[in-house]
Coordinates of C-alpha atoms in Angstrom, one line a residue:
X158 CA 27.5 279.2 42.1
X159 CA 31.4 279.2 43.2
X160 CA 33.8 275.6 43.2
X161 CA 34.1 274.6 46.3
X162 CA 37.1 275.9 48.6
X163 CA 40.1 274.2 49.0
X164 CA 40.4 272.3 52.6
X165 CA 42.7 275.9 54.9
X166 CA 41.4 273.8 58.2
X167 CA 41.5 271.5 59.9
X168 CA 37.8 272.1 61.0
X169 CA 37.0 271.4 57.3
X170 CA 34.7 269.0 55.7
X171 CA 36.4 266.4 53.1
X172 CA 35.9 264.9 50.7
X173 CA 34.0 261.7 52.3
X174 CA 32.1 263.1 54.7
X175 CA 30.5 265.9 53.1
X176 CA 29.3 262.8 50.3
X177 CA 27.2 261.9 53.5
X178 CA 26.2 265.3 54.5
X179 CA 25.5 267.6 51.4
X180 CA 21.7 265.4 50.4
X181 CA 20.9 267.1 52.9
X182 CA 22.1 270.9 53.1
X183 CA 22.1 270.8 49.3
X184 CA 18.3 270.7 48.3
X185 CA 17.0 272.1 45.5
X186 CA 16.2 275.5 45.6
X187 CA 13.5 277.4 44.5
X188 CA 13.6 280.3 41.7
X189 CA 15.5 282.8 42.9
X190 CA 18.6 284.6 42.3
X191 CA 21.9 282.4 42.4
X192 CA 23.9 281.6 45.5
X193 CA 27.3 283.2 45.5
X194 CA 28.6 280.6 48.3
X195 CA 28.5 276.5 48.4
X196 CA 26.6 275.0 50.9
X197 CA 30.3 273.1 51.6
X198 CA 31.5 276.5 52.4
X199 CA 29.4 277.5 54.3
X200 CA 29.3 274.6 56.3
X201 CA 33.5 274.9 56.6
X202 CA 32.7 278.3 58.4
X203 CA 30.3 277.0 60.1
X204 CA 32.4 274.5 61.6
X205 CA 34.9 276.7 62.1
X206 CA 33.3 278.8 64.3
X207 CA 31.6 275.7 66.3
X208 CA 35.3 273.9 66.3
X209 CA 37.5 276.9 67.8
X210 CA 34.8 278.6 70.2
X211 CA 34.9 281.3 67.9
X212 CA 32.7 284.2 67.2
X213 CA 30.8 284.9 63.5
X214 CA 32.7 288.3 63.0
X215 CA 35.6 286.5 63.7
X216 CA 35.5 284.1 60.7
X217 CA 39.0 284.7 58.4
X218 CA 39.3 285.6 55.3
X219 CA 39.3 282.4 53.2
X220 CA 35.6 281.7 54.4
X221 CA 32.4 284.2 53.0
X222 CA 31.5 287.2 54.7
X223 CA 30.2 286.3 58.6
X224 CA 26.4 287.3 57.9
X225 CA 26.0 284.8 55.0
X226 CA 27.1 282.6 57.1
X227 CA 25.0 283.4 59.5
X228 CA 22.1 283.6 57.4
X229 CA 21.7 280.7 56.5
X230 CA 23.1 278.8 59.2
X231 CA 19.6 280.5 60.8
X232 CA 17.7 279.1 57.6
X233 CA 18.9 275.7 58.3
X234 CA 17.6 276.1 61.7
X235 CA 14.2 277.5 60.8
X236 CA 13.9 274.9 57.8
X237 CA 14.7 271.8 60.2
X238 CA 18.1 270.8 58.5
X239 CA 19.7 270.5 61.0
X240 CA 17.3 268.2 63.0
X241 CA 16.9 266.5 59.5
X242 CA 20.9 265.4 59.5
X243 CA 20.8 264.1 62.7
X244 CA 17.7 261.9 62.0
X245 CA 19.4 260.3 58.2
X246 CA 23.0 259.5 60.5
X247 CA 21.4 258.7 63.2
X248 CA 19.2 255.3 60.8
X249 CA 22.7 255.5 58.5
X250 CA 25.0 255.0 61.9
X251 CA 22.8 252.1 63.1
X252 CA 22.1 249.8 60.2
X253 CA 26.2 250.2 59.3
X254 CA 27.1 248.7 63.5
X255 CA 23.8 246.0 62.9
X256 CA 21.2 247.9 64.6
X257 CA 17.3 248.7 63.9
X258 CA 17.4 252.2 62.3
X259 CA 14.7 253.1 64.8
X260 CA 16.2 252.8 68.4
X261 CA 13.5 251.1 71.1
X262 CA 15.4 252.8 74.0
X263 CA 17.3 255.2 74.7
X264 CA 18.8 257.9 77.8
X265 CA 17.4 261.0 79.3
X266 CA 19.7 263.5 81.2
X267 CA 20.0 267.2 81.3
X268 CA 23.8 269.4 81.6
X269 CA 23.9 272.5 82.8
X270 CA 26.6 274.8 81.1
X271 CA 27.3 278.9 81.8
X272 CA 26.8 281.6 79.7
X273 CA 29.3 284.3 78.3
X274 CA 28.8 287.8 79.0
X275 CA 25.3 288.5 76.4
X276 CA 23.4 285.7 76.5
X277 CA 19.9 285.5 76.8
X278 CA 17.4 283.5 78.9
X279 CA 20.0 282.3 82.0
X280 CA 18.7 281.0 85.8
X281 CA 20.7 279.7 88.5
X282 CA 21.0 275.7 89.3
X283 CA 21.6 275.2 92.8
X284 CA 22.6 272.1 93.0
X285 CA 25.4 272.1 90.1
X286 CA 26.0 275.8 91.3
X287 CA 25.9 277.2 88.0
X288 CA 24.3 280.4 86.4
X289 CA 23.5 279.7 82.5
X290 CA 21.7 277.3 81.0
X291 CA 20.7 273.6 80.7
X292 CA 20.8 270.9 78.1
X293 CA 18.5 268.2 78.1
X294 CA 19.6 265.5 76.1
X295 CA 18.6 261.8 75.4
X296 CA 20.4 259.7 73.1
X297 CA 19.7 256.1 71.9
X298 CA 22.0 253.7 73.3
X299 CA 24.7 254.4 71.3
X300 CA 25.1 258.3 72.2
X301 CA 23.4 259.5 68.9
X302 CA 21.1 262.7 70.0
X303 CA 17.4 261.4 69.6
X304 CA 15.6 265.0 71.1
X305 CA 17.7 268.1 72.9
X306 CA 15.8 271.4 75.0
X307 CA 17.5 273.8 76.2
X308 CA 15.5 276.4 79.1
X309 CA 17.4 277.9 82.0
X310 CA 19.2 276.3 84.2
X311 CA 16.7 276.8 86.9
X312 CA 14.5 274.9 85.8
X313 CA 13.7 270.9 87.0
X314 CA 14.6 268.3 85.6
X315 CA 11.1 267.0 85.8
X316 CA 9.1 269.7 84.3
X317 CA 11.4 269.7 80.6
X318 CA 11.7 265.8 80.7
X319 CA 7.7 265.9 79.1
X320 CA 8.9 267.6 76.3
X321 CA 12.3 266.0 74.9
X322 CA 9.9 262.5 75.5
X323 CA 7.5 263.9 73.8
X324 CA 10.5 265.0 70.5
X325 CA 12.1 261.4 71.1
X326 CA 9.2 259.3 70.9
X327 CA 8.1 261.5 67.3
X328 CA 11.7 260.0 66.5
X329 CA 10.9 256.5 67.4
X330 CA 8.0 254.6 67.4
X331 CA 9.7 252.0 68.5
X332 CA 10.8 253.7 71.6
X333 CA 9.7 252.3 74.9
X334 CA 11.9 252.2 77.4
X335 CA 14.1 255.2 78.7
X336 CA 17.1 255.2 81.6
X337 CA 17.5 258.3 83.8
X338 CA 18.8 259.0 87.0
X339 CA 16.8 259.7 90.5
X340 CA 16.1 263.2 89.5
X341 CA 13.7 261.4 86.8
X342 CA 11.6 259.8 89.6
X343 CA 8.4 261.6 90.4
X344 CA 4.6 261.8 88.8
X345 CA 5.6 264.3 86.0
X346 CA 7.8 262.5 84.6
X347 CA 5.7 259.6 84.9
X348 CA 2.4 261.0 83.9
X349 CA 4.3 261.9 80.5
X350 CA 5.9 258.7 80.4
X351 CA 2.3 256.9 80.7
X352 CA 0.4 259.1 78.1
X353 CA 3.9 258.2 75.8
X354 CA 3.3 254.7 76.3
X355 CA 7.2 254.7 77.4
X356 CA 8.9 252.9 80.6
X357 CA 11.5 255.5 82.5
X358 CA 13.6 253.6 84.4
X359 CA 16.0 254.9 87.3
X360 CA 19.6 253.6 87.6
X361 CA 20.7 254.6 91.0
X362 CA 24.3 254.8 92.3
X363 CA 25.2 251.4 94.5
X364 CA 24.3 252.3 98.1
X365 CA 27.5 253.9 99.9
X366 CA 28.7 254.8 96.6
X367 CA 32.0 257.3 97.4
X368 CA 33.1 259.9 94.3
X369 CA 32.4 259.0 91.1
X370 CA 31.5 255.5 89.4
X371 CA 31.0 255.1 86.0
X372 CA 27.5 254.0 85.9
X373 CA 25.6 251.3 83.4
X374 CA 23.6 252.9 80.6
X375 CA 24.2 256.6 82.3
X376 CA 27.5 256.8 80.8
X377 CA 26.7 257.1 77.8
X378 CA 24.8 260.0 77.6
X379 CA 27.9 261.4 79.9
X380 CA 29.7 260.6 77.0
X381 CA 27.3 262.7 74.5
X382 CA 27.3 265.7 76.3
X383 CA 31.3 265.3 75.9
X384 CA 31.2 265.0 72.9
X385 CA 29.4 268.3 71.7
X386 CA 31.6 270.1 74.8
X387 CA 35.0 269.1 72.5
X388 CA 33.5 271.3 69.8
X389 CA 34.7 274.8 71.5
X390 CA 31.1 276.9 70.8
X391 CA 29.8 274.6 73.2
X392 CA 32.1 274.4 76.2
X393 CA 30.0 277.7 77.3
X394 CA 26.7 279.0 76.3
X395 CA 27.6 281.6 73.8
X396 CA 24.0 281.8 72.7
X397 CA 21.7 284.6 72.7
X398 CA 18.2 282.1 71.9
X399 CA 17.5 279.0 72.9
X400 CA 17.4 277.9 69.3
X401 CA 21.2 278.3 68.3
X402 CA 22.1 275.9 71.3
X403 CA 20.3 272.9 69.9
X404 CA 21.3 273.4 66.3
X405 CA 25.5 274.2 67.5
X406 CA 24.3 270.8 69.6
X407 CA 23.4 269.0 66.4
X408 CA 25.8 270.4 64.4
X409 CA 28.0 268.5 66.8
X410 CA 26.8 265.3 66.7
X411 CA 26.4 264.7 63.2
X412 CA 29.7 265.9 62.6
X413 CA 30.8 263.1 64.3
X414 CA 28.4 260.6 63.4
X415 CA 28.9 261.5 59.3
X416 CA 33.4 261.4 60.7
X417 CA 32.8 257.9 61.6
X418 CA 30.5 257.1 59.3
X419 CA 32.6 257.6 56.5
X420 CA 35.7 256.1 58.3
X421 CA 33.4 252.6 58.7
X422 CA 33.1 252.7 54.7
X423 CA 36.5 253.9 53.7
X424 CA 37.8 250.5 55.9

């Protein structure tokens, strides 16, 4: 295995952050041919694509070949590595900030994002006037992702809520309360919440509100969407498959958590 490549781009992970990520990405492999490219070099290449919004084929020469990068990105996604990394870092940041390891409350919301050419299954969100895909998230009260689901934009929020709520409950048995907006008020969400022993509490805007106003609890997930879209590959949906969108969202959020933890531990 070759030595870690030196930092070449602002998107590259630093040593302190890599120490938090490496235990999940560099787990022992079974028998087989030794890897030519290190996990750190592959991870840096994935971050380059994610932060810059570039196609895989446009990876510059200092990185491993794009085929190797994409292949390992997909193998890690299939093995649940990105999910495991996000789960581990969420627990660590919660403990570091004086919270219980598993959250008891979360926030549910969705965002429709237009797709680029060559995208997969898409739909039209008539409410937001967006043709593309819809990202459904549940985050904890610190804004870290508990669950993510991607559907065509024409899928109504209540129809996707049972799946994403079930994912969130599986991550934290302590989860009992989820805040959401008025779109999640109805029998479909109510039945799913009852089956999962959850209370979905609707946070409504004040009567007579005009224009934008920060709402209690709901602003947390809006910030999480904004965090993810700072990674330019996620500002628009360029992926052919929904699993790839989910993986990139998890990578973006876990990278932000790891960087924050590294700063906290260095202070």
